Amino acid sequence: MTLTTPQKADLRQRYLEVDTANVADILDELGYTDYGLSSAFWPIRETQNKLAGWAYTVRGQMTPYPGTGDPAKMEAVAGLQEGDISVWSGGEAEGVCFFGELIARGMQHRGCAGSLIDGGIRDIEWIARMNFPVFTRYRTPVQSIGRWQVNAWQVPVYLPGATTARVTVRPGDFILADFDGAIVIPFELVENVLERAEALTVKERSIREDLDKGLTLPEVLAKYGHV
């Protein structure tokens, strides 16, 4: 399946209207039960927008190296396109930050729709002011130069999972994250899952309306079934 740029933009906008909880339920129904990400991923501010977009993966690892920068990191992020989510695999990094305001600002100017970071972040106050949605695993002021280095990009990466140790994220898979958490939608399921999640969203809206009108929960369950 190949999607045009307008098709990808349309799908992304529609995903912004559904919740991760409904998407998780649909994936379970389809037999894809281990695509939720660990609850260790948290939004950098309580009022930030949903994170929704196409995975652009960057992989790195803890390794000492000489010099004053990481040219591979700059080369990696140069490929980001409109509607992409930069997905950072830290290689079990701890204690160091490989993501901050300046790189976030540069990616936002390229049309990047946000970032999911299996590692550390700093400059949180400045990034929050940019309205650039970010989910990350931890915060730290300690930089990565000389300590952590990019070793590949646009390759499959493996992030901590909710119901399994690791979830595979491939370039082009879809990432959705809100205040319930983050989830991965495999590329080949993106349209099917979205259509089903939209239908479930409409159904839930009707249930809320009936409850507000005075129907009891048993009456609602009899009418709509389990949701």
PDB file of C-alpha atoms in Angstrom:
ATOM      1  CA  MET A   1       0.000   0.000   0.000  1.00  0.00           C
ATOM      2  CA  THR A   2       1.374   3.351  -1.057  1.00  0.00           C
ATOM      3  CA  LEU A   3      -0.177   6.574   0.195  1.00  0.00           C
ATOM      4  CA  THR A   4       0.117   9.964  -1.435  1.00  0.00           C
ATOM      5  CA  THR A   5       1.102  12.992   0.605  1.00  0.00           C
ATOM      6  CA  PRO A   6      -2.498  14.322   0.690  1.00  0.00           C
ATOM      7  CA  GLN A   7      -3.780  10.884   1.757  1.00  0.00           C
ATOM      8  CA  LYS A   8      -1.259  10.718   4.587  1.00  0.00           C
ATOM      9  CA  ALA A   9      -2.191  14.223   5.719  1.00  0.00           C
ATOM     10  CA  ASP A  10      -5.900  13.330   5.702  1.00  0.00           C
ATOM     11  CA  LEU A  11      -5.369  10.149   7.706  1.00  0.00           C
ATOM     12  CA  ARG A  12      -3.272  12.028  10.239  1.00  0.00           C
ATOM     13  CA  GLN A  13      -5.960  14.678  10.738  1.00  0.00           C
ATOM     14  CA  ARG A  14      -8.597  11.986  11.228  1.00  0.00           C
ATOM     15  CA  TYR A  15      -6.450  10.158  13.784  1.00  0.00           C
ATOM     16  CA  LEU A  16      -6.291  13.370  15.809  1.00  0.00           C
ATOM     17  CA  GLU A  17     -10.061  12.965  16.355  1.00  0.00           C
ATOM     18  CA  VAL A  18      -9.890   9.489  17.947  1.00  0.00           C
ATOM     19  CA  ASP A  19      -8.466   8.342  21.279  1.00  0.00           C
ATOM     20  CA  THR A  20      -5.697   5.846  21.987  1.00  0.00           C
ATOM     21  CA  ALA A  21      -8.133   3.836  24.125  1.00  0.00           C
ATOM     22  CA  ASN A  22     -10.416   3.189  21.151  1.00  0.00           C
ATOM     23  CA  VAL A  23      -7.471   2.424  18.892  1.00  0.00           C
ATOM     24  CA  ALA A  24      -6.148  -0.064  21.470  1.00  0.00           C
ATOM     25  CA  ASP A  25      -9.547  -1.789  21.611  1.00  0.00           C
ATOM     26  CA  ILE A  26      -9.662  -2.083  17.819  1.00  0.00           C
ATOM     27  CA  LEU A  27      -6.159  -3.523  17.644  1.00  0.00           C
ATOM     28  CA  ASP A  28      -7.153  -6.092  20.273  1.00  0.00           C
ATOM     29  CA  GLU A  29     -10.213  -7.051  18.217  1.00  0.00           C
ATOM     30  CA  LEU A  30      -8.000  -7.560  15.170  1.00  0.00           C
ATOM     31  CA  GLY A  31      -5.577  -9.737  17.135  1.00  0.00           C
ATOM     32  CA  TYR A  32      -2.764  -7.182  17.419  1.00  0.00           C
ATOM     33  CA  THR A  33      -2.560  -7.244  21.199  1.00  0.00           C
ATOM     34  CA  ASP A  34       0.949  -5.975  21.953  1.00  0.00           C
ATOM     35  CA  TYR A  35       1.247  -2.563  20.315  1.00  0.00           C
ATOM     36  CA  GLY A  36       0.738  -0.324  23.337  1.00  0.00           C
ATOM     37  CA  LEU A  37       3.890   1.386  24.595  1.00  0.00           C
ATOM     38  CA  SER A  38       5.123   1.464  28.166  1.00  0.00           C
ATOM     39  CA  SER A  39       3.509   3.840  30.649  1.00  0.00           C
ATOM     40  CA  ALA A  40       7.026   5.186  31.216  1.00  0.00           C
ATOM     41  CA  PHE A  41       6.413   7.454  28.209  1.00  0.00           C
ATOM     42  CA  TRP A  42       4.823  10.681  29.451  1.00  0.00           C
ATOM     43  CA  PRO A  43       3.782  13.999  27.832  1.00  0.00           C
ATOM     44  CA  ILE A  44       6.061  16.903  28.687  1.00  0.00           C
ATOM     45  CA  ARG A  45       3.108  19.103  29.650  1.00  0.00           C
ATOM     46  CA  GLU A  46      -0.449  18.433  30.724  1.00  0.00           C
ATOM     47  CA  THR A  47      -2.086  20.587  28.056  1.00  0.00           C
ATOM     48  CA  GLN A  48      -0.085  19.552  25.019  1.00  0.00           C
ATOM     49  CA  ASN A  49      -1.733  18.421  21.803  1.00  0.00           C
ATOM     50  CA  LYS A  50      -2.065  14.786  20.783  1.00  0.00           C
ATOM     51  CA  LEU A  51       0.946  13.188  19.187  1.00  0.00           C
ATOM     52  CA  ALA A  52      -0.068  11.746  15.825  1.00  0.00           C
ATOM     53  CA  GLY A  53       1.981  11.019  12.745  1.00  0.00           C
ATOM     54  CA  TRP A  54       4.135   8.706  10.690  1.00  0.00           C
ATOM     55  CA  ALA A  55       7.137   7.135  12.360  1.00  0.00           C
ATOM     56  CA  TYR A  56      10.549   8.393  11.286  1.00  0.00           C
ATOM     57  CA  THR A  57      12.981   6.361  13.350  1.00  0.00           C
ATOM     58  CA  VAL A  58      16.350   7.363  14.806  1.00  0.00           C
ATOM     59  CA  ARG A  59      18.490   4.843  16.697  1.00  0.00           C
ATOM     60  CA  GLY A  60      21.442   5.441  19.004  1.00  0.00           C
ATOM     61  CA  GLN A  61      23.382   3.982  21.886  1.00  0.00           C
ATOM     62  CA  MET A  62      25.516   4.878  24.870  1.00  0.00           C
ATOM     63  CA  THR A  63      29.144   4.989  23.699  1.00  0.00           C
ATOM     64  CA  PRO A  64      32.080   7.274  24.563  1.00  0.00           C
ATOM     65  CA  TYR A  65      33.466   9.196  21.583  1.00  0.00           C
ATOM     66  CA  PRO A  66      35.717  12.210  20.971  1.00  0.00           C
ATOM     67  CA  GLY A  67      34.669  15.529  19.522  1.00  0.00           C
ATOM     68  CA  THR A  68      32.130  18.240  20.215  1.00  0.00           C
ATOM     69  CA  GLY A  69      29.070  17.012  18.349  1.00  0.00           C
ATOM     70  CA  ASP A  70      27.189  14.155  16.675  1.00  0.00           C
ATOM     71  CA  PRO A  71      27.082  14.776  12.887  1.00  0.00           C
ATOM     72  CA  ALA A  72      25.063  11.595  12.351  1.00  0.00           C
ATOM     73  CA  LYS A  73      22.233  13.040  14.446  1.00  0.00           C
ATOM     74  CA  MET A  74      22.051  16.123  12.234  1.00  0.00           C
ATOM     75  CA  GLU A  75      22.123  13.975   9.096  1.00  0.00           C
ATOM     76  CA  ALA A  76      19.389  11.738  10.470  1.00  0.00           C
ATOM     77  CA  VAL A  77      16.873  14.466  11.249  1.00  0.00           C
ATOM     78  CA  ALA A  78      17.453  16.178   7.896  1.00  0.00           C
ATOM     79  CA  GLY A  79      15.210  13.568   6.274  1.00  0.00           C
ATOM     80  CA  LEU A  80      12.085  14.397   8.285  1.00  0.00           C
ATOM     81  CA  GLN A  81       9.010  15.379   6.274  1.00  0.00           C
ATOM     82  CA  GLU A  82       5.621  16.973   6.903  1.00  0.00           C
ATOM     83  CA  GLY A  83       3.508  14.914   9.308  1.00  0.00           C
ATOM     84  CA  ASP A  84       6.355  12.690  10.501  1.00  0.00           C
ATOM     85  CA  ILE A  85       6.929  11.806  14.149  1.00  0.00           C
ATOM     86  CA  SER A  86      10.578  11.437  15.079  1.00  0.00           C
ATOM     87  CA  VAL A  87      10.822   8.187  17.050  1.00  0.00           C
ATOM     88  CA  TRP A  88      14.052   7.949  19.051  1.00  0.00           C
ATOM     89  CA  SER A  89      15.385   4.604  20.239  1.00  0.00           C
ATOM     90  CA  GLY A  90      17.921   5.283  22.951  1.00  0.00           C
ATOM     91  CA  GLY A  91      19.397   1.835  23.256  1.00  0.00           C
ATOM     92  CA  GLU A  92      18.529   1.675  26.974  1.00  0.00           C
ATOM     93  CA  ALA A  93      20.079   5.086  27.550  1.00  0.00           C
ATOM     94  CA  GLU A  94      19.876   6.424  31.085  1.00  0.00           C
ATOM     95  CA  GLY A  95      20.868   9.747  32.584  1.00  0.00           C
ATOM     96  CA  VAL A  96      21.684  11.669  29.403  1.00  0.00           C
ATOM     97  CA  CYS A  97      19.625  13.850  27.104  1.00  0.00           C
ATOM     98  CA  PHE A  98      19.805  13.515  23.330  1.00  0.00           C
ATOM     99  CA  PHE A  99      16.854  15.801  22.580  1.00  0.00           C
ATOM    100  CA  GLY A 100      16.398  19.490  23.350  1.00  0.00           C
ATOM    101  CA  GLU A 101      14.917  22.761  22.169  1.00  0.00           C
ATOM    102  CA  LEU A 102      17.180  23.465  19.217  1.00  0.00           C
ATOM    103  CA  ILE A 103      16.755  20.099  17.540  1.00  0.00           C
ATOM    104  CA  ALA A 104      13.006  20.237  18.233  1.00  0.00           C
ATOM    105  CA  ARG A 105      12.777  23.689  16.689  1.00  0.00           C
ATOM    106  CA  GLY A 106      14.643  22.570  13.582  1.00  0.00           C
ATOM    107  CA  MET A 107      12.404  19.541  13.164  1.00  0.00           C
ATOM    108  CA  GLN A 108       9.259  21.607  13.650  1.00  0.00           C
ATOM    109  CA  HIS A 109      10.362  23.923  10.847  1.00  0.00           C
ATOM    110  CA  ARG A 110      10.602  20.851   8.598  1.00  0.00           C
ATOM    111  CA  GLY A 111       6.978  19.959   9.354  1.00  0.00           C
ATOM    112  CA  CYS A 112       7.694  17.303  11.973  1.00  0.00           C
ATOM    113  CA  ALA A 113       4.507  16.765  14.023  1.00  0.00           C
ATOM    114  CA  GLY A 114       6.183  15.778  17.307  1.00  0.00           C
ATOM    115  CA  SER A 115       8.546  13.301  18.918  1.00  0.00           C
ATOM    116  CA  LEU A 116       8.477  10.047  20.867  1.00  0.00           C
ATOM    117  CA  ILE A 117      11.697   9.550  22.803  1.00  0.00           C
ATOM    118  CA  ASP A 118      12.942   6.373  24.453  1.00  0.00           C
ATOM    119  CA  GLY A 119      15.465   8.355  26.439  1.00  0.00           C
ATOM    120  CA  GLY A 120      16.064  11.797  27.891  1.00  0.00           C
ATOM    121  CA  ILE A 121      14.979  15.330  27.116  1.00  0.00           C
ATOM    122  CA  ARG A 122      15.861  18.794  28.375  1.00  0.00           C
ATOM    123  CA  ASP A 123      14.765  22.397  27.590  1.00  0.00           C
ATOM    124  CA  ILE A 124      11.226  21.280  28.431  1.00  0.00           C
ATOM    125  CA  GLU A 125       9.931  24.768  29.192  1.00  0.00           C
ATOM    126  CA  TRP A 126      11.078  26.088  25.809  1.00  0.00           C
ATOM    127  CA  ILE A 127       9.749  23.095  23.871  1.00  0.00           C
ATOM    128  CA  ALA A 128       6.383  23.432  25.627  1.00  0.00           C
ATOM    129  CA  ARG A 129       6.163  27.037  24.427  1.00  0.00           C
ATOM    130  CA  MET A 130       6.555  25.795  20.848  1.00  0.00           C
ATOM    131  CA  ASN A 131       3.366  23.683  21.005  1.00  0.00           C
ATOM    132  CA  PHE A 132       5.484  20.779  19.813  1.00  0.00           C
ATOM    133  CA  PRO A 133       4.058  17.560  21.314  1.00  0.00           C
ATOM    134  CA  VAL A 134       6.637  15.282  22.888  1.00  0.00           C
ATOM    135  CA  PHE A 135       6.367  12.038  24.829  1.00  0.00           C
ATOM    136  CA  THR A 136       9.568  10.961  26.554  1.00  0.00           C
ATOM    137  CA  ARG A 137      10.847   8.451  29.094  1.00  0.00           C
ATOM    138  CA  TYR A 138      12.768  10.781  31.415  1.00  0.00           C
ATOM    139  CA  ARG A 139      14.150  14.298  31.842  1.00  0.00           C
ATOM    140  CA  THR A 140      17.725  15.350  32.551  1.00  0.00           C
ATOM    141  CA  PRO A 141      19.923  18.425  31.970  1.00  0.00           C
ATOM    142  CA  VAL A 142      22.979  16.261  31.108  1.00  0.00           C
ATOM    143  CA  GLN A 143      23.831  16.384  27.397  1.00  0.00           C
ATOM    144  CA  SER A 144      24.669  13.372  25.238  1.00  0.00           C
ATOM    145  CA  ILE A 145      27.779  14.700  23.444  1.00  0.00           C
ATOM    146  CA  GLY A 146      30.637  12.289  24.055  1.00  0.00           C
ATOM    147  CA  ARG A 147      28.263   9.857  25.778  1.00  0.00           C
ATOM    148  CA  TRP A 148      25.476   8.812  23.375  1.00  0.00           C
ATOM    149  CA  GLN A 149      25.598   8.680  19.580  1.00  0.00           C
ATOM    150  CA  VAL A 150      23.236   8.047  16.648  1.00  0.00           C
ATOM    151  CA  ASN A 151      24.137   4.883  14.749  1.00  0.00           C
ATOM    152  CA  ALA A 152      21.226   4.470  12.292  1.00  0.00           C
ATOM    153  CA  TRP A 153      17.968   5.991  11.115  1.00  0.00           C
ATOM    154  CA  GLN A 154      14.908   4.866   9.182  1.00  0.00           C
ATOM    155  CA  VAL A 155      15.383   1.306  10.448  1.00  0.00           C
ATOM    156  CA  PRO A 156      13.077  -0.770  12.685  1.00  0.00           C
ATOM    157  CA  VAL A 157      13.499   0.142  16.361  1.00  0.00           C
ATOM    158  CA  TYR A 158      12.314  -1.541  19.528  1.00  0.00           C
ATOM    159  CA  LEU A 159      10.635   0.476  22.279  1.00  0.00           C
ATOM    160  CA  PRO A 160       9.480  -0.589  25.762  1.00  0.00           C
ATOM    161  CA  GLY A 161       5.975  -2.048  25.609  1.00  0.00           C
ATOM    162  CA  ALA A 162       2.910  -2.061  27.843  1.00  0.00           C
ATOM    163  CA  THR A 163       2.119  -5.788  27.568  1.00  0.00           C
ATOM    164  CA  THR A 164       5.372  -7.044  26.079  1.00  0.00           C
ATOM    165  CA  ALA A 165       9.020  -6.224  26.690  1.00  0.00           C
ATOM    166  CA  ARG A 166       9.500  -4.535  23.315  1.00  0.00           C
ATOM    167  CA  VAL A 167       7.304  -3.180  20.537  1.00  0.00           C
ATOM    168  CA  THR A 168       8.715  -2.947  17.036  1.00  0.00           C
ATOM    169  CA  VAL A 169       8.294   0.415  15.318  1.00  0.00           C
ATOM    170  CA  ARG A 170       9.065   0.452  11.606  1.00  0.00           C
ATOM    171  CA  PRO A 171       9.555   3.541   9.457  1.00  0.00           C
ATOM    172  CA  GLY A 172       6.099   4.505   8.210  1.00  0.00           C
ATOM    173  CA  ASP A 173       4.104   2.930  11.039  1.00  0.00           C
ATOM    174  CA  PHE A 174       1.663   5.314  12.719  1.00  0.00           C
ATOM    175  CA  ILE A 175       2.145   6.724  16.217  1.00  0.00           C
ATOM    176  CA  LEU A 176      -0.755   7.999  18.335  1.00  0.00           C
ATOM    177  CA  ALA A 177      -0.318   9.295  21.875  1.00  0.00           C
ATOM    178  CA  ASP A 178      -2.580  11.180  24.255  1.00  0.00           C
ATOM    179  CA  PHE A 179      -3.029  11.374  28.030  1.00  0.00           C
ATOM    180  CA  ASP A 180      -3.853   7.661  28.222  1.00  0.00           C
ATOM    181  CA  GLY A 181      -0.488   6.768  26.689  1.00  0.00           C
ATOM    182  CA  ALA A 182       1.104   5.892  23.363  1.00  0.00           C
ATOM    183  CA  ILE A 183       0.352   3.187  20.807  1.00  0.00           C
ATOM    184  CA  VAL A 184       1.754   1.981  17.483  1.00  0.00           C
ATOM    185  CA  ILE A 185      -0.475   1.196  14.503  1.00  0.00           C
ATOM    186  CA  PRO A 186       1.280  -0.974  11.889  1.00  0.00           C
ATOM    187  CA  PHE A 187       1.309   0.717   8.498  1.00  0.00           C
ATOM    188  CA  GLU A 188      -0.722  -1.988   6.786  1.00  0.00           C
ATOM    189  CA  LEU A 189      -3.525  -1.562   9.366  1.00  0.00           C
ATOM    190  CA  VAL A 190      -3.664   2.233   9.466  1.00  0.00           C
ATOM    191  CA  GLU A 191      -6.812   2.727   7.373  1.00  0.00           C
ATOM    192  CA  ASN A 192      -8.751  -0.247   8.739  1.00  0.00           C
ATOM    193  CA  VAL A 193      -8.013   0.641  12.369  1.00  0.00           C
ATOM    194  CA  LEU A 194      -8.926   4.274  11.800  1.00  0.00           C
ATOM    195  CA  GLU A 195     -12.289   3.474  10.203  1.00  0.00           C
ATOM    196  CA  ARG A 196     -13.187   1.134  13.060  1.00  0.00           C
ATOM    197  CA  ALA A 197     -11.985   3.620  15.691  1.00  0.00           C
ATOM    198  CA  GLU A 198     -14.067   6.366  14.091  1.00  0.00           C
ATOM    199  CA  ALA A 199     -17.157   4.144  14.228  1.00  0.00           C
ATOM    200  CA  LEU A 200     -16.465   3.339  17.872  1.00  0.00           C
ATOM    201  CA  THR A 201     -16.038   7.047  18.618  1.00  0.00           C
ATOM    202  CA  VAL A 202     -19.465   7.787  17.125  1.00  0.00           C
ATOM    203  CA  LYS A 203     -20.971   4.932  19.133  1.00  0.00           C
ATOM    204  CA  GLU A 204     -19.483   6.238  22.378  1.00  0.00           C
ATOM    205  CA  ARG A 205     -20.826   9.698  21.626  1.00  0.00           C
ATOM    206  CA  SER A 206     -24.325   8.253  21.346  1.00  0.00           C
ATOM    207  CA  ILE A 207     -23.864   6.341  24.599  1.00  0.00           C
ATOM    208  CA  ARG A 208     -22.874   9.529  26.428  1.00  0.00           C
ATOM    209  CA  GLU A 209     -25.915  11.304  25.055  1.00  0.00           C
ATOM    210  CA  ASP A 210     -28.241   8.494  26.194  1.00  0.00           C
ATOM    211  CA  LEU A 211     -26.689   8.425  29.654  1.00  0.00           C
ATOM    212  CA  ASP A 212     -27.086  12.200  29.916  1.00  0.00           C
ATOM    213  CA  LYS A 213     -30.766  11.764  28.970  1.00  0.00           C
ATOM    214  CA  GLY A 214     -31.281   9.442  31.924  1.00  0.00           C
ATOM    215  CA  LEU A 215     -30.836   5.938  30.568  1.00  0.00           C
ATOM    216  CA  THR A 216     -29.300   3.530  33.059  1.00  0.00           C
ATOM    217  CA  LEU A 217     -26.041   1.734  32.377  1.00  0.00           C
ATOM    218  CA  PRO A 218     -27.784  -1.671  31.961  1.00  0.00           C
ATOM    219  CA  GLU A 219     -30.177  -0.063  29.450  1.00  0.00           C
ATOM    220  CA  VAL A 220     -27.283   1.418  27.523  1.00  0.00           C
ATOM    221  CA  LEU A 221     -25.408  -1.898  27.494  1.00  0.00           C
ATOM    222  CA  ALA A 222     -28.522  -3.683  26.282  1.00  0.00           C
ATOM    223  CA  LYS A 223     -28.844  -1.147  23.469  1.00  0.00           C
ATOM    224  CA  TYR A 224     -25.230  -0.881  22.340  1.00  0.00           C
ATOM    225  CA  GLY A 225     -23.469  -3.916  23.728  1.00  0.00           C
ATOM    226  CA  HIS A 226     -20.083  -3.834  25.437  1.00  0.00           C
ATOM    227  CA  VAL A 227     -17.778  -0.918  24.638  1.00  0.00           C
TER     228      VAL A 227
END
